[in-house]
Short mmCIF file of C-alpha atoms in Angstrom, two decimals:
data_model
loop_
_atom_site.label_atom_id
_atom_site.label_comp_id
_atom_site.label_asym_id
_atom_site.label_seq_id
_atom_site.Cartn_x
_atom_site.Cartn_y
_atom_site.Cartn_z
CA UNK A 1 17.45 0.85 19.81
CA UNK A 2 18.90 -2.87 19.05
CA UNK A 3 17.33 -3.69 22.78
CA UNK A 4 14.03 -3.10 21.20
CA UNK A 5 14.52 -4.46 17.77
CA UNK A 6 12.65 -7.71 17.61
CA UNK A 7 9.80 -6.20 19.50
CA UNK A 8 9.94 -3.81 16.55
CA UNK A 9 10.18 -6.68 14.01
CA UNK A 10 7.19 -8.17 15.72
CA UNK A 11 4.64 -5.01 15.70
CA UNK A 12 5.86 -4.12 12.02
CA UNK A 13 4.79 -7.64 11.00
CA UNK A 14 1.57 -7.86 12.53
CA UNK A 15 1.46 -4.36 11.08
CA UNK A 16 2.12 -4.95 7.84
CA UNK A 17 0.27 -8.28 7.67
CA UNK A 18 -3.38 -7.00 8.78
CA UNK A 19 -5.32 -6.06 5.24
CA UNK A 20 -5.63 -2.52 4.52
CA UNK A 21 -5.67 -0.51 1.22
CA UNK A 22 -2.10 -1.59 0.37
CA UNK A 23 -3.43 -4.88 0.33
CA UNK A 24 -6.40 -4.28 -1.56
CA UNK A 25 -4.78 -2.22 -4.12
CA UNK A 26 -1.86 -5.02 -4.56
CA UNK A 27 -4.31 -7.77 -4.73
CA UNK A 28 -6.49 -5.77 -7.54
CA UNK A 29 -3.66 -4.89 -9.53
CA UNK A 30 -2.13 -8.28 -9.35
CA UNK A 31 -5.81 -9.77 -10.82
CA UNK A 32 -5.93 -7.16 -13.39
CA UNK A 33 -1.91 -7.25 -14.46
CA UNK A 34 -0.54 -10.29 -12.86
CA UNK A 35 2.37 -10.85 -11.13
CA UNK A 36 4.34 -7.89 -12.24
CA UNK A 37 1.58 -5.82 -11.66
CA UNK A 38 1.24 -6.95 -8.20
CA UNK A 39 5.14 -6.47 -7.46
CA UNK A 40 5.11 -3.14 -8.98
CA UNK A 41 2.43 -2.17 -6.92
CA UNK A 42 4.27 -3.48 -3.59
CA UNK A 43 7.46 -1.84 -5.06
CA UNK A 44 5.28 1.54 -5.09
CA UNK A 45 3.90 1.48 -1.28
CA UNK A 46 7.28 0.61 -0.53
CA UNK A 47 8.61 3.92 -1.94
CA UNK A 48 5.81 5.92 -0.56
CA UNK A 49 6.70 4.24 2.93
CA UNK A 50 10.08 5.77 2.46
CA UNK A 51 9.48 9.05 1.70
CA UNK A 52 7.07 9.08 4.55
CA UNK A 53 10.38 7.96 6.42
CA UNK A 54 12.53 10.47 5.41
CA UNK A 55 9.69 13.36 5.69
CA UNK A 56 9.17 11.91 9.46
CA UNK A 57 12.58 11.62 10.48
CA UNK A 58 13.40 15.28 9.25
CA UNK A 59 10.57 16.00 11.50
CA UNK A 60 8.13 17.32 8.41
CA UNK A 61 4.80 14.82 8.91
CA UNK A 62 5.34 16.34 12.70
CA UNK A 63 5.15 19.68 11.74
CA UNK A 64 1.91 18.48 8.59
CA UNK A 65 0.10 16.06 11.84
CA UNK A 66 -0.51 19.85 13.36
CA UNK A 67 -2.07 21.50 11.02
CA UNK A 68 -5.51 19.76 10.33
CA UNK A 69 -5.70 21.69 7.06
CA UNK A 70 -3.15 20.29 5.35
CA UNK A 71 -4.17 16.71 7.20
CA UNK A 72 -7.80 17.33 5.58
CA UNK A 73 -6.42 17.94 2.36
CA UNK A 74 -4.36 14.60 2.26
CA UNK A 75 -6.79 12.57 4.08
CA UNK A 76 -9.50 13.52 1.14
CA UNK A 77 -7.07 13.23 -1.58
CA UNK A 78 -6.26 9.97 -0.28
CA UNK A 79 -10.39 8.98 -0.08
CA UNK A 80 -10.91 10.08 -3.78
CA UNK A 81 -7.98 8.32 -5.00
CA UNK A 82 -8.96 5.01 -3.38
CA UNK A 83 -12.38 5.47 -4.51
CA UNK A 84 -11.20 6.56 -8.27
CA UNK A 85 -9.22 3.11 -8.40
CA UNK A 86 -11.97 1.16 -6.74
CA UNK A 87 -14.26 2.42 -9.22
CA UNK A 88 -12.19 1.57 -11.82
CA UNK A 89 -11.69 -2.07 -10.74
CA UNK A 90 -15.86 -2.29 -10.15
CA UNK A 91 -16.33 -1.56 -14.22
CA UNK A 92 -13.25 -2.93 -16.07
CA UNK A 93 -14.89 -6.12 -14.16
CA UNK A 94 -17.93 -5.33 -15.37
CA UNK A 95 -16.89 -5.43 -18.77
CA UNK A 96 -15.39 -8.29 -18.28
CA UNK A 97 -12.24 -6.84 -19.49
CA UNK A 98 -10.26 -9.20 -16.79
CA UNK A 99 -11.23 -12.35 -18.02
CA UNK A 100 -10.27 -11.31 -21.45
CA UNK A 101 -6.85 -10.64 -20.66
CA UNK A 102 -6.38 -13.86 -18.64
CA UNK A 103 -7.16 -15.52 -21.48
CA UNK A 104 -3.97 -14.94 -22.65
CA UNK A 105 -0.88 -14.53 -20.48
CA UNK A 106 1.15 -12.28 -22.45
CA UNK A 107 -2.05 -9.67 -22.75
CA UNK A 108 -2.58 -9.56 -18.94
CA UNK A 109 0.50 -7.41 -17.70
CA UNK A 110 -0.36 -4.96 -20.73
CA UNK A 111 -3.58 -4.53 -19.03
CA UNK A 112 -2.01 -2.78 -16.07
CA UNK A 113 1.74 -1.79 -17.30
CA UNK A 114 3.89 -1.68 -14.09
CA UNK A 115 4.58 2.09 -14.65
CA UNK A 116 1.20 2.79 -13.49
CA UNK A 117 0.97 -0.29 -11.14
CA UNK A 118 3.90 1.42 -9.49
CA UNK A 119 2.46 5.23 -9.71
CA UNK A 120 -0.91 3.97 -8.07
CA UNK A 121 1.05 2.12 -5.14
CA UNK A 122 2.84 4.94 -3.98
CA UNK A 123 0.00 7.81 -5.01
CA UNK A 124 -2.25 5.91 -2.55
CA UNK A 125 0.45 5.63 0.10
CA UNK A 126 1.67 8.92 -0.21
CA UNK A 127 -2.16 10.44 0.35
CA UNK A 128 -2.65 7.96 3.19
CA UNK A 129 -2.87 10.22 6.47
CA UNK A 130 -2.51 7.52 8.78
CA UNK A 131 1.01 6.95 7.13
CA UNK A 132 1.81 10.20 9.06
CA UNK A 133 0.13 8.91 12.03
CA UNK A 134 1.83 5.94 12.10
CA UNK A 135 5.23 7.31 11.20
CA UNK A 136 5.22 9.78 14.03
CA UNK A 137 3.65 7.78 16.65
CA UNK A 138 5.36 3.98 16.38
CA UNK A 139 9.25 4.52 15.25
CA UNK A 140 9.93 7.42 17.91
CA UNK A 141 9.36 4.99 20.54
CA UNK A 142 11.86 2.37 19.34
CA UNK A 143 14.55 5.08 19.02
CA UNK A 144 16.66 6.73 21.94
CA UNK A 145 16.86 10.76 22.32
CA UNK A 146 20.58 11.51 21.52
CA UNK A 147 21.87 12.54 18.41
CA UNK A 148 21.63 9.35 16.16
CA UNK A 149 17.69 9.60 16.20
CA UNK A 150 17.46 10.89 12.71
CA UNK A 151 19.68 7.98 12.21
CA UNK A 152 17.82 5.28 14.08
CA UNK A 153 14.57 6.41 12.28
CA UNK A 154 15.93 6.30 8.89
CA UNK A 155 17.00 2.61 9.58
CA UNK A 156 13.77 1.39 11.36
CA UNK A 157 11.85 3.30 8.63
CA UNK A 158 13.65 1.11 5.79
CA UNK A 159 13.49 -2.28 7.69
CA UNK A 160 9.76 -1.65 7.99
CA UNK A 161 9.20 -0.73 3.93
CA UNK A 162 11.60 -3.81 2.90
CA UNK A 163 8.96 -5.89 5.29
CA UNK A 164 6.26 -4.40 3.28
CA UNK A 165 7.91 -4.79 -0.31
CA UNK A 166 8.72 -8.42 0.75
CA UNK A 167 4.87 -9.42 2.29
CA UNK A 168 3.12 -7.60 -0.54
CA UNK A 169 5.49 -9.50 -3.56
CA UNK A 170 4.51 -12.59 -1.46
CA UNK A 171 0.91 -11.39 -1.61
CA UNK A 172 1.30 -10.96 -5.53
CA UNK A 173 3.06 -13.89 -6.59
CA UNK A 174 1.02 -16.20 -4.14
CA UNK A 175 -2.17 -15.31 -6.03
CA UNK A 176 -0.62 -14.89 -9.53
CA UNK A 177 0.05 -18.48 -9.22
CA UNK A 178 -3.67 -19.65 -9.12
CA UNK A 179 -4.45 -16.65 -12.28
CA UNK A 180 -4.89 -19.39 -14.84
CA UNK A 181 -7.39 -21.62 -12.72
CA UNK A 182 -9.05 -18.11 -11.01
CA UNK A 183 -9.12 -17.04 -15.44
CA UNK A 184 -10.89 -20.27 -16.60
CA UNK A 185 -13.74 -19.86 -13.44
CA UNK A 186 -14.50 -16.19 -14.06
CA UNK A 187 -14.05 -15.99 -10.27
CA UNK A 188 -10.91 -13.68 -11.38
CA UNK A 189 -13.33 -11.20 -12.49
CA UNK A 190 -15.60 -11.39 -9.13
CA UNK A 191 -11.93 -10.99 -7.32
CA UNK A 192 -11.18 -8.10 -9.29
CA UNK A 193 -14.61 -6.50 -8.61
CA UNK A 194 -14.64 -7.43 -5.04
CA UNK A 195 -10.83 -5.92 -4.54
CA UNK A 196 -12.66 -2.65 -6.09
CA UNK A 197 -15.01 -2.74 -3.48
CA UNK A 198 -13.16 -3.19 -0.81
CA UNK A 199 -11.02 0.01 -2.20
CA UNK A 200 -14.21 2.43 -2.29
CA UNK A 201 -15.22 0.96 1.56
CA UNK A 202 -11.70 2.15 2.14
CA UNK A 203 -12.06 5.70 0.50
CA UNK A 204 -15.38 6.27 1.45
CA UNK A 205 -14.30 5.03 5.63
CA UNK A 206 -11.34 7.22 4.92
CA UNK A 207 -13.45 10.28 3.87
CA UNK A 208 -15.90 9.96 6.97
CA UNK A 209 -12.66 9.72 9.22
CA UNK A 210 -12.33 13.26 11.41
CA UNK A 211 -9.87 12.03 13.27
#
């Protein structure tokens, strides 16, 4: 396994780096809430990612990839949800209601409390399909066939969430740092409404997906 570790380390980054819902739903949260909101939300795809690792290294998603019921049901739980939060983000900016609470810096993280930044990063990882695509598919082939694959998985599986915790706090705190400026232009509000966008293209793509 340690042979094939940086190749790992490589694929996980580029992985981890190309924008996907996680993103989106990090970057939304972190213009609604702030900073904390934004960590939270990394801190709850991080936990989704690990139950996904524990599920696919007990050999569960294997047995949930065969049925296409049960991958139905997850992949259209997974749409609505991203297209409930996108939603969401479309009419609180709307309203506006983001540039109100930027106005003030204290008022902004009780706009999104990191309870439920958390609870929508790892809802929306946890009904993510591909997460039991990807689980199944990319750390089996890093790991060797004797009896410390369940072993090998569990590590690979937590290197690979601490990679996304760490990229997606960057994320947050990288863009929590312009909030005041993006506040006083009302472009936090287009951001905001944009992010929710980009969430229902997500849901609605992830709906349409038969794969």
């Amino acid at each position: 396994m340690f042979g094939h570790f940086p190749a790992f380390l490589a694929l996980s980054a580029a992985i981890i780096m190309t924008p996907g819902p996680d993103t989106a739903l990090t970057l939304r949260n972190t213009f609604a809430g702030g900073r904390r909101a934004g960590v939270f939300t990394a801190l709850g795809v991080a936990a989704g990612q690990a139950l996904w690792t524990v599920a696919a290294s007990a050999g569960v998603v294997a047995l949930l990839a065969m049925s296409a019921t049960a991958f139905g049901v997850i992949r259209l739980a997974g749409a609505a949800y991203l297209t409930f939060i996108g939603v969401r983000a479309l009419l609180a900016a709307a309203r506006g209601a983001t540039d109100l609470a930027a106005n003030d810096p204290h008022t902004a993280p009780r706009a999104l409390p990191p309870g439920a930044s958390f609870r929508q990063g790892l809802i929306s990882n946890l009904v993510n399909p591909k997460m039991a695509v990807f689980f199944t598919s990319l750390l089996p082939q890093f790991t060797g066939r004797d009896d410390t694959r369940f072993a090998a998985l569990l590590l690979l599986g937590a290197v690979f969430c601490t990679m996304t915790f760490a990229w997606l706090a960057l994320v947050a705190a990288t863009i929590a740092r312009a909030g005041i400026a993006l506040g006083r232009s009302g472009v936090r509000r287009t951001l905001e409404g944009a992010m929710g966008a980009v969430l229902v293209a997500f849901g609605v793509r992830l709906a349409l997906d038969h794969r």
